[in-house]
PDB file of C-alpha atoms in Angstrom:
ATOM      1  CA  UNK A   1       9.626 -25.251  -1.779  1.00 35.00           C
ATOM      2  CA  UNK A   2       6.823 -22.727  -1.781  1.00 37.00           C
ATOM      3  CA  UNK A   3       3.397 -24.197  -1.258  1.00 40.00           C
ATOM      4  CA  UNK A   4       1.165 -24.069  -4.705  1.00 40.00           C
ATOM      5  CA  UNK A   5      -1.524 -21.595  -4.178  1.00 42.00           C
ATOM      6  CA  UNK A   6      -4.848 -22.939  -3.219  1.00 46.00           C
ATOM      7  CA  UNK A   7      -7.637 -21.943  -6.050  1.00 48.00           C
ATOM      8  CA  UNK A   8      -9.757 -18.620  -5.307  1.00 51.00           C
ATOM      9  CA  UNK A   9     -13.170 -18.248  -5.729  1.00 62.00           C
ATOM     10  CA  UNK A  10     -14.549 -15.378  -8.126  1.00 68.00           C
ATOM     11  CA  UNK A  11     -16.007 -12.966  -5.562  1.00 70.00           C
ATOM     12  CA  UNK A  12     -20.331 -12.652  -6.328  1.00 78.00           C
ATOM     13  CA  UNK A  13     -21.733  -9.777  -8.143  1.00 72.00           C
ATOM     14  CA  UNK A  14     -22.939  -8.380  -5.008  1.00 72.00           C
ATOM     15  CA  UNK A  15     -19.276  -8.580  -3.798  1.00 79.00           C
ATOM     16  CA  UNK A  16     -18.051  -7.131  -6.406  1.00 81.00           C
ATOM     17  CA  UNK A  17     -20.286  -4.262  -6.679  1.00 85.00           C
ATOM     18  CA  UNK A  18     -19.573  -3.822  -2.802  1.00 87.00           C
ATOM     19  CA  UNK A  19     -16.244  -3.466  -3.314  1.00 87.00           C
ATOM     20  CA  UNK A  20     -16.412  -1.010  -6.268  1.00 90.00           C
ATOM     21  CA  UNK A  21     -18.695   1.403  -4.095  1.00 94.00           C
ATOM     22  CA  UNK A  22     -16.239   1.127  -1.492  1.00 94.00           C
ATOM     23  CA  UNK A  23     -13.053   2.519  -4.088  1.00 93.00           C
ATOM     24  CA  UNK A  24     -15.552   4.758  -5.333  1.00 94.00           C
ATOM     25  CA  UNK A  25     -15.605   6.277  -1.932  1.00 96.00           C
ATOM     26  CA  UNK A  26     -12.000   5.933  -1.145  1.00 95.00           C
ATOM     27  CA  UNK A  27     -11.131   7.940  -4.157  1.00 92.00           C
ATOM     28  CA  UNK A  28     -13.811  10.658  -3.594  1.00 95.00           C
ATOM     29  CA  UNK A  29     -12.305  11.164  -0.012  1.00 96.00           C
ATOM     30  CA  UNK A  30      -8.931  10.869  -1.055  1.00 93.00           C
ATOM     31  CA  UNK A  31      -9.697  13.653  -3.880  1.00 93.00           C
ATOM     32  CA  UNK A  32     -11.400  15.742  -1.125  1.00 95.00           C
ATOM     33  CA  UNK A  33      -8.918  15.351   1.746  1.00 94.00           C
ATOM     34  CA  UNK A  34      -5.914  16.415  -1.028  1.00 90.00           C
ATOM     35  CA  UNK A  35      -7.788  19.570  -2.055  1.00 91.00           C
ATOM     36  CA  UNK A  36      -9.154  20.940   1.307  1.00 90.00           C
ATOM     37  CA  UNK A  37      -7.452  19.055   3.976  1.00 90.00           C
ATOM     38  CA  UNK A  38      -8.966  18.119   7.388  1.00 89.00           C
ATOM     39  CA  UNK A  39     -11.794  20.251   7.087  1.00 92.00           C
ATOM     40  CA  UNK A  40     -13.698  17.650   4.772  1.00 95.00           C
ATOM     41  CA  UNK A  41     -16.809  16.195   6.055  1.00 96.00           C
ATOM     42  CA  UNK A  42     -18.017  12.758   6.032  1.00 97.00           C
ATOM     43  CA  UNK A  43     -21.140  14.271   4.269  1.00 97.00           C
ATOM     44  CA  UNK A  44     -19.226  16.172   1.673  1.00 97.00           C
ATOM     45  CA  UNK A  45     -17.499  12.648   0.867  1.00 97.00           C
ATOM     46  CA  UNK A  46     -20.881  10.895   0.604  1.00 97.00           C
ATOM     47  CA  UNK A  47     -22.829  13.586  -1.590  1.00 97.00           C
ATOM     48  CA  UNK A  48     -19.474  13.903  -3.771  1.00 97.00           C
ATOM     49  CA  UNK A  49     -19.384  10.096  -4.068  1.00 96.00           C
ATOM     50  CA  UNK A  50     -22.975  10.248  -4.944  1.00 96.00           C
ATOM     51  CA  UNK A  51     -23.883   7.738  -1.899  1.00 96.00           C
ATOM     52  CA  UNK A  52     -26.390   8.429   0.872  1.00 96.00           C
ATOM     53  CA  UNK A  53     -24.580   8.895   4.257  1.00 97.00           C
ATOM     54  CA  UNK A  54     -25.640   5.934   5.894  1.00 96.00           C
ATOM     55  CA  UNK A  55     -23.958   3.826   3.106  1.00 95.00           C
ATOM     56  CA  UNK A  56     -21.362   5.721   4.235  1.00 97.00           C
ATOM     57  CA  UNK A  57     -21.173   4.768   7.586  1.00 97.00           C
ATOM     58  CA  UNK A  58     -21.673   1.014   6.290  1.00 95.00           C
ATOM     59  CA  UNK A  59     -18.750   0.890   4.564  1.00 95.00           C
ATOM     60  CA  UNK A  60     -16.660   3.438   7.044  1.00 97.00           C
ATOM     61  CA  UNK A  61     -16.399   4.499  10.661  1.00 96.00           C
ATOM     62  CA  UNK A  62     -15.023   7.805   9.745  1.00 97.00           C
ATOM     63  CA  UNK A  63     -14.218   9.909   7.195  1.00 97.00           C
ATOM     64  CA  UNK A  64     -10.310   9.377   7.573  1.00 96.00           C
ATOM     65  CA  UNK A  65     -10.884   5.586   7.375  1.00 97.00           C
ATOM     66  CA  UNK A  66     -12.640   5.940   3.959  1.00 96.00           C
ATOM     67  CA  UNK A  67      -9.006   6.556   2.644  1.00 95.00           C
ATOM     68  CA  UNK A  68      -7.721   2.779   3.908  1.00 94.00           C
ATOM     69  CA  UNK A  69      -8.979   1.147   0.770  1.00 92.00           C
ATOM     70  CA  UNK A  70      -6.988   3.296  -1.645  1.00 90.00           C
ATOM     71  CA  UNK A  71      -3.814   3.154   0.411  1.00 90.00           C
ATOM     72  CA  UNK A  72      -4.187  -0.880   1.073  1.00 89.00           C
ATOM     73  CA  UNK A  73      -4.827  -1.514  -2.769  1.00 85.00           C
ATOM     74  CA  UNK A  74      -1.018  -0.588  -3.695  1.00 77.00           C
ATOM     75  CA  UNK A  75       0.500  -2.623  -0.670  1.00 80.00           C
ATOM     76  CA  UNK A  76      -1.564  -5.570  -1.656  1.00 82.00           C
ATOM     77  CA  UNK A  77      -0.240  -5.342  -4.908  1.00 83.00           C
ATOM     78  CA  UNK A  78       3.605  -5.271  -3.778  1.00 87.00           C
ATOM     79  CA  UNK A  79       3.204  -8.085  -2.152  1.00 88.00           C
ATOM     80  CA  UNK A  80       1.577  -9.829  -4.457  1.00 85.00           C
ATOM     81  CA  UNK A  81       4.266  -8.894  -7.104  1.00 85.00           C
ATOM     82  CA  UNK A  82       7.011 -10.132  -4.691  1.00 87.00           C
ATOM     83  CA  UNK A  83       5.798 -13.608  -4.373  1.00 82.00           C
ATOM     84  CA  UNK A  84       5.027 -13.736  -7.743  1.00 81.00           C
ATOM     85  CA  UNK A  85       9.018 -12.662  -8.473  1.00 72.00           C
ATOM     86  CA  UNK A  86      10.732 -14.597  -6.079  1.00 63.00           C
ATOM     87  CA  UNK A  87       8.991 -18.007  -6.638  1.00 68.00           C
ATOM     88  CA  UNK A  88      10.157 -20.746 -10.009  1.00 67.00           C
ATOM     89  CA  UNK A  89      13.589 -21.931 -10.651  1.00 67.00           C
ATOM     90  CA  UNK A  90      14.372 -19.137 -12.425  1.00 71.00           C
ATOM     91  CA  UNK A  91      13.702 -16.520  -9.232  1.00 72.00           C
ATOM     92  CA  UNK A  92      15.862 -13.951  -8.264  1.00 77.00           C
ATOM     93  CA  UNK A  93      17.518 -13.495  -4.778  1.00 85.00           C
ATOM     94  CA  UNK A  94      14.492 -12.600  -1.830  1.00 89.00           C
ATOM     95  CA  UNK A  95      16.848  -9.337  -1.416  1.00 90.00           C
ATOM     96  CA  UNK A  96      16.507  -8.434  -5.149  1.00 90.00           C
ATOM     97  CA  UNK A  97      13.242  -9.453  -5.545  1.00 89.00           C
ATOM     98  CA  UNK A  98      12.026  -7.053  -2.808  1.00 91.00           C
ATOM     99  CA  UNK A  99      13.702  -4.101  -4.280  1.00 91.00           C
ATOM    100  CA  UNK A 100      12.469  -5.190  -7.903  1.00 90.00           C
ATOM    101  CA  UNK A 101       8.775  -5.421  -6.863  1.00 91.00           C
ATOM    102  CA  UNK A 102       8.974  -2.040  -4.832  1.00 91.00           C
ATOM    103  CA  UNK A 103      10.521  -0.202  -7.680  1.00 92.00           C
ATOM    104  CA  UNK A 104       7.420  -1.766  -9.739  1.00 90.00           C
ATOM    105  CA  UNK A 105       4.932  -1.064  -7.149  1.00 89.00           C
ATOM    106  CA  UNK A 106       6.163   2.984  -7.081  1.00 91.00           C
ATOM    107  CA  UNK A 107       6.399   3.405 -11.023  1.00 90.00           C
ATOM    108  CA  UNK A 108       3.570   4.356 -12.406  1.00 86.00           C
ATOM    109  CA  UNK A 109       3.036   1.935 -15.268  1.00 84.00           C
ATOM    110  CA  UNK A 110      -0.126   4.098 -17.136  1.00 86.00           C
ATOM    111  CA  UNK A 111      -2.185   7.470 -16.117  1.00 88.00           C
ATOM    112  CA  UNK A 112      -4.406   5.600 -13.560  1.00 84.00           C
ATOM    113  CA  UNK A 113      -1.252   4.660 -11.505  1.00 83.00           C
ATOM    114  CA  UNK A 114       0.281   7.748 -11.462  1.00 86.00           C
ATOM    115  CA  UNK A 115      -3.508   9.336 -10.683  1.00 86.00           C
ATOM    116  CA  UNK A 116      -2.923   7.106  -7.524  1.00 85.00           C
ATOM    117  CA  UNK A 117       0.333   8.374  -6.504  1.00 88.00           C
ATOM    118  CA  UNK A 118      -0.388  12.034  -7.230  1.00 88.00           C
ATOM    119  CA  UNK A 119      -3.593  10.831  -4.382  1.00 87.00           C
ATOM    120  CA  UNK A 120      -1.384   9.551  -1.929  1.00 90.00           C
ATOM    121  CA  UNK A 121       0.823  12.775  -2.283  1.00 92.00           C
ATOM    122  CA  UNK A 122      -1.947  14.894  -1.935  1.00 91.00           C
ATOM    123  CA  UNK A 123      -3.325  12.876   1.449  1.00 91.00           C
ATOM    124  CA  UNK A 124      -0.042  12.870   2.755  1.00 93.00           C
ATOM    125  CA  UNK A 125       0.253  16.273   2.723  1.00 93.00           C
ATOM    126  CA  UNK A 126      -2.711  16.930   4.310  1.00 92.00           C
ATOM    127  CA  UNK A 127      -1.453  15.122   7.042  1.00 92.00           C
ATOM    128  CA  UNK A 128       0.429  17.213   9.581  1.00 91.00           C
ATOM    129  CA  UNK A 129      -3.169  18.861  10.139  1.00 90.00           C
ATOM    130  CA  UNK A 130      -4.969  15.737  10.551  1.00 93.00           C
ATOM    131  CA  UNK A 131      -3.653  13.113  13.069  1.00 94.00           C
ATOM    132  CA  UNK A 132      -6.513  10.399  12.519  1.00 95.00           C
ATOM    133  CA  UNK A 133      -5.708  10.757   8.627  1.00 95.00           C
ATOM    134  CA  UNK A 134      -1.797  10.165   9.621  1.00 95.00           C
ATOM    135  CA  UNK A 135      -3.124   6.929  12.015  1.00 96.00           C
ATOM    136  CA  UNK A 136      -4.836   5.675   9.289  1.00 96.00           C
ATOM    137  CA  UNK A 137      -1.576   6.009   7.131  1.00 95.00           C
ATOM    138  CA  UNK A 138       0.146   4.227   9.559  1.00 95.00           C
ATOM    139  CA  UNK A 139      -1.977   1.334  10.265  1.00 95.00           C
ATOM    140  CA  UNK A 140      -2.126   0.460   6.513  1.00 94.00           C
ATOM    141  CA  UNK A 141       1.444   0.485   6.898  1.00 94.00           C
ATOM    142  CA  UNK A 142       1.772  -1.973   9.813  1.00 94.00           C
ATOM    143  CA  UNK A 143      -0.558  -4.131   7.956  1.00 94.00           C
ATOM    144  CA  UNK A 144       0.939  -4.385   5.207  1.00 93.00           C
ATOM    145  CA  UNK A 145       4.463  -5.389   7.430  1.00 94.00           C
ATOM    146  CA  UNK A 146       2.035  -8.152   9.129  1.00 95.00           C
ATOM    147  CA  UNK A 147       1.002  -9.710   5.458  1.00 93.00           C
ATOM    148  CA  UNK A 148       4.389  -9.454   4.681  1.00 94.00           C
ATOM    149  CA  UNK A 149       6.170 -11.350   6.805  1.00 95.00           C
ATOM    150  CA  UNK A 150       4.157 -15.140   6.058  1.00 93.00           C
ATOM    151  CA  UNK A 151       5.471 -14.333   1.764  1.00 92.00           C
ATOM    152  CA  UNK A 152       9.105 -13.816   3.611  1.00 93.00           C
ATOM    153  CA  UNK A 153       8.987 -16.566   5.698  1.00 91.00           C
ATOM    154  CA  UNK A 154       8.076 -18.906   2.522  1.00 88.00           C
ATOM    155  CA  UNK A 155      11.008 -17.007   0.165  1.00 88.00           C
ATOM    156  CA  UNK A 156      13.764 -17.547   3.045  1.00 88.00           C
ATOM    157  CA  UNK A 157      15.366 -19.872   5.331  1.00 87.00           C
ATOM    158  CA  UNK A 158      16.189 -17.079   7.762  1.00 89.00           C
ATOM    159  CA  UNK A 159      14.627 -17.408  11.052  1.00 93.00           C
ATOM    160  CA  UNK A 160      11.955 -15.523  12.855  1.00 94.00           C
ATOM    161  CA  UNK A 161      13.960 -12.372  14.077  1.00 96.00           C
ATOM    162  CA  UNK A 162      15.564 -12.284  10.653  1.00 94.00           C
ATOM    163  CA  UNK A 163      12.305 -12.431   8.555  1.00 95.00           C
ATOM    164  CA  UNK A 164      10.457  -9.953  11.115  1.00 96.00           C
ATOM    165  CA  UNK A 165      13.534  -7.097  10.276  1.00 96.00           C
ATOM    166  CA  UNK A 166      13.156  -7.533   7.074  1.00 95.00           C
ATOM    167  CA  UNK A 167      10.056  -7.346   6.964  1.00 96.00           C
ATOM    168  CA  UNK A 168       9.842  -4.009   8.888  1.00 96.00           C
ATOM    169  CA  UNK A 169      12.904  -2.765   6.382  1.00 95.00           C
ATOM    170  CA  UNK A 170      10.748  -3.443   3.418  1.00 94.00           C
ATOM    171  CA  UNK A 171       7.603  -2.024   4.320  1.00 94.00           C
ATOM    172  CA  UNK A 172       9.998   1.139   6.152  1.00 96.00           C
ATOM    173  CA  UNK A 173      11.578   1.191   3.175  1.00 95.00           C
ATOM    174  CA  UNK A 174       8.336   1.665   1.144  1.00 94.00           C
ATOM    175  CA  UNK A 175       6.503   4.028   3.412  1.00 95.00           C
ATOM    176  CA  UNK A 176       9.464   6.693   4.012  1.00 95.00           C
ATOM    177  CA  UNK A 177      10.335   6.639  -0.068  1.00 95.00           C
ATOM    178  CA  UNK A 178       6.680   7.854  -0.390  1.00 94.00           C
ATOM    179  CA  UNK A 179       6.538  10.407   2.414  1.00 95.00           C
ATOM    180  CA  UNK A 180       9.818  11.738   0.932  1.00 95.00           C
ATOM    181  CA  UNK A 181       8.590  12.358  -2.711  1.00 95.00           C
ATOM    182  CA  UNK A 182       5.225  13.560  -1.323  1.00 94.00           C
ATOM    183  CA  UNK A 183       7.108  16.027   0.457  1.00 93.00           C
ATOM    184  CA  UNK A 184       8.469  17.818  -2.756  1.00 91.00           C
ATOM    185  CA  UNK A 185       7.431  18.823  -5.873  1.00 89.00           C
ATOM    186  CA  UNK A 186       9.635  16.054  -7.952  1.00 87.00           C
ATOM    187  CA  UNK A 187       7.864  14.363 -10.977  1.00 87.00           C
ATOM    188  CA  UNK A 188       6.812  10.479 -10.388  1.00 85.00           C
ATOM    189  CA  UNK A 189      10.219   8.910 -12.275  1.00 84.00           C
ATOM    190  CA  UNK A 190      13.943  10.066 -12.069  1.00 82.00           C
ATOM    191  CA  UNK A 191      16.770   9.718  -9.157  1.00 86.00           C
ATOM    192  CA  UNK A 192      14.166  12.013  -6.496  1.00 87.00           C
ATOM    193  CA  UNK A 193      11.144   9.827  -7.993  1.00 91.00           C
ATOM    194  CA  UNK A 194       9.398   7.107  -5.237  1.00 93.00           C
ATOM    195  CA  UNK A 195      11.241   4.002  -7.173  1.00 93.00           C
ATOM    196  CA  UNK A 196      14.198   5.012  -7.418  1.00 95.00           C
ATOM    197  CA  UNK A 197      14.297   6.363  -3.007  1.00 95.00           C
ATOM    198  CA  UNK A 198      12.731   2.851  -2.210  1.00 95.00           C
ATOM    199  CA  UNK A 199      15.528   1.485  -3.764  1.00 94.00           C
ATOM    200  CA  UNK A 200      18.172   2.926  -2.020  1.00 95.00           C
ATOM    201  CA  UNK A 201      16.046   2.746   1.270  1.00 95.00           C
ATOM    202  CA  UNK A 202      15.919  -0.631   0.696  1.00 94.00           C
ATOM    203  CA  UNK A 203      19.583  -1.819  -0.052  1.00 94.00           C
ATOM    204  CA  UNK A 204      20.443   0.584   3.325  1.00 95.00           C
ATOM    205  CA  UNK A 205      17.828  -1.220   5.783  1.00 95.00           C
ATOM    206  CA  UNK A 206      18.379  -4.659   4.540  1.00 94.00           C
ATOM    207  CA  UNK A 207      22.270  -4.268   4.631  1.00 93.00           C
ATOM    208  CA  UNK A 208      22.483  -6.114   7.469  1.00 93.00           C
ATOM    209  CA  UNK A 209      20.466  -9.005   6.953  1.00 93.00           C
ATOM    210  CA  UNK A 210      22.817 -11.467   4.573  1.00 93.00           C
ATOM    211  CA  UNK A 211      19.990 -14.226   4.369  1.00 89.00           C
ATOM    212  CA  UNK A 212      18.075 -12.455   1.648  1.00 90.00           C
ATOM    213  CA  UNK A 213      20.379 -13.070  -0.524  1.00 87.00           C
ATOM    214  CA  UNK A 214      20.320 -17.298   0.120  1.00 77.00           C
ATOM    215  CA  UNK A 215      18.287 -19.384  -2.084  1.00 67.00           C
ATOM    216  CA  UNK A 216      15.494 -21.569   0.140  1.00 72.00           C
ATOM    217  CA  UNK A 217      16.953 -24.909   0.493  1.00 68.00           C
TER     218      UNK A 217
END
């Protein structure tokens, strides 16, 4: 069985307040880098965000990496909602749970959420000019497939190899559904929306792998 989570503590005030500051940021940049690409300054970000520029550079090493936060906050939150799905007596199949928590994850469930996506759209394309903003997209990414295989590996019996591919389908799954929707000009919900591509990326990538779909013994 799943091992009961061990009890968090609250982060401090200052902690707290750190990490606000931080999103503040994140969104600012994110806001900038949508509306007028790679051109954006590290500055711009800082006086927009109404920080001084050496908080800045506290929090940041450059201006592409002051997206990270925003990025990492959804992929957190999938995989969060996964283990949360696929745990209890009750708990749907590891291969159903993963396509259930991605479809969550990519539908906006009020106007902040979809803010979000509408972000992420705009970064992405303003991408193809900016290759340190696309390596930032893709490191979140292969973090997220690193936190993601330890939840597997407690939802499954399957072995290393197995829990590793799907682990890599998932999260390729995820990040291809978004880069496709970004792409067009498609509203956030319907058959072309982000939820309903991660779904069918998902049942295609994890075809092969039949342990998803065993209960852990």
């Amino acid at each position: 069985m799943p091992t009961e989570p061990r009890p968090t503590t609250r982060p401090s005030l200052t902690e707290r307040r750190k990490a606000d500051t931080q999103m503040e940021i994140a969104r600012t940049a994110a806001a900038l880098f949508a509306e007028r690409g790679a051109t954006v300054t590290a500055e711009e970000i800082a006086r927009t965000a109404g920080v001084a520029l050496r908080t800045f550079y506290r929090y940041f090493r450059t201006k592409e990496d002051a997206v990270a936060p925003l990025l990492a906050v959804g992929v957190r939150q999938w995989i969060d909602s996964l283990a949360a799905q696929a745990t209890g007596p009750d708990a749907a199949p590891v291969r159903a749970a993963l396509e259930q928590a991605a479809r969550q994850a990519l539908t906006p469930a009020d106007e902040p959420a979809a803010e979000a996506l509408r972000r992420t759209r705009g970064l992405l394309r303003a991408m193809p000019a900016s290759p340190a903003l696309r390596a930032v997209w893709h490191r979140v990414h292969h973090d997220s497939e690193e936190a993601l295989m330890p939840v597997l590996a407690q939802l499954t019996d399957a072995g290393q190899l197995e829990v590793r591919l799907a682990a890599a389908a998932a999260n390729t799954a995820m990040r291809v559904a978004v880069e496709e929707w970004a792409a067009g000009d498609g509203p956030a919900s319907g058959p072309q929306g982000p939820a309903d591509l991660v779904a069918r990326g998902m049942r295609a990538l994890t075809a092969g792998l039949p342990e998803l779909d065993d209960p852990k013994k």
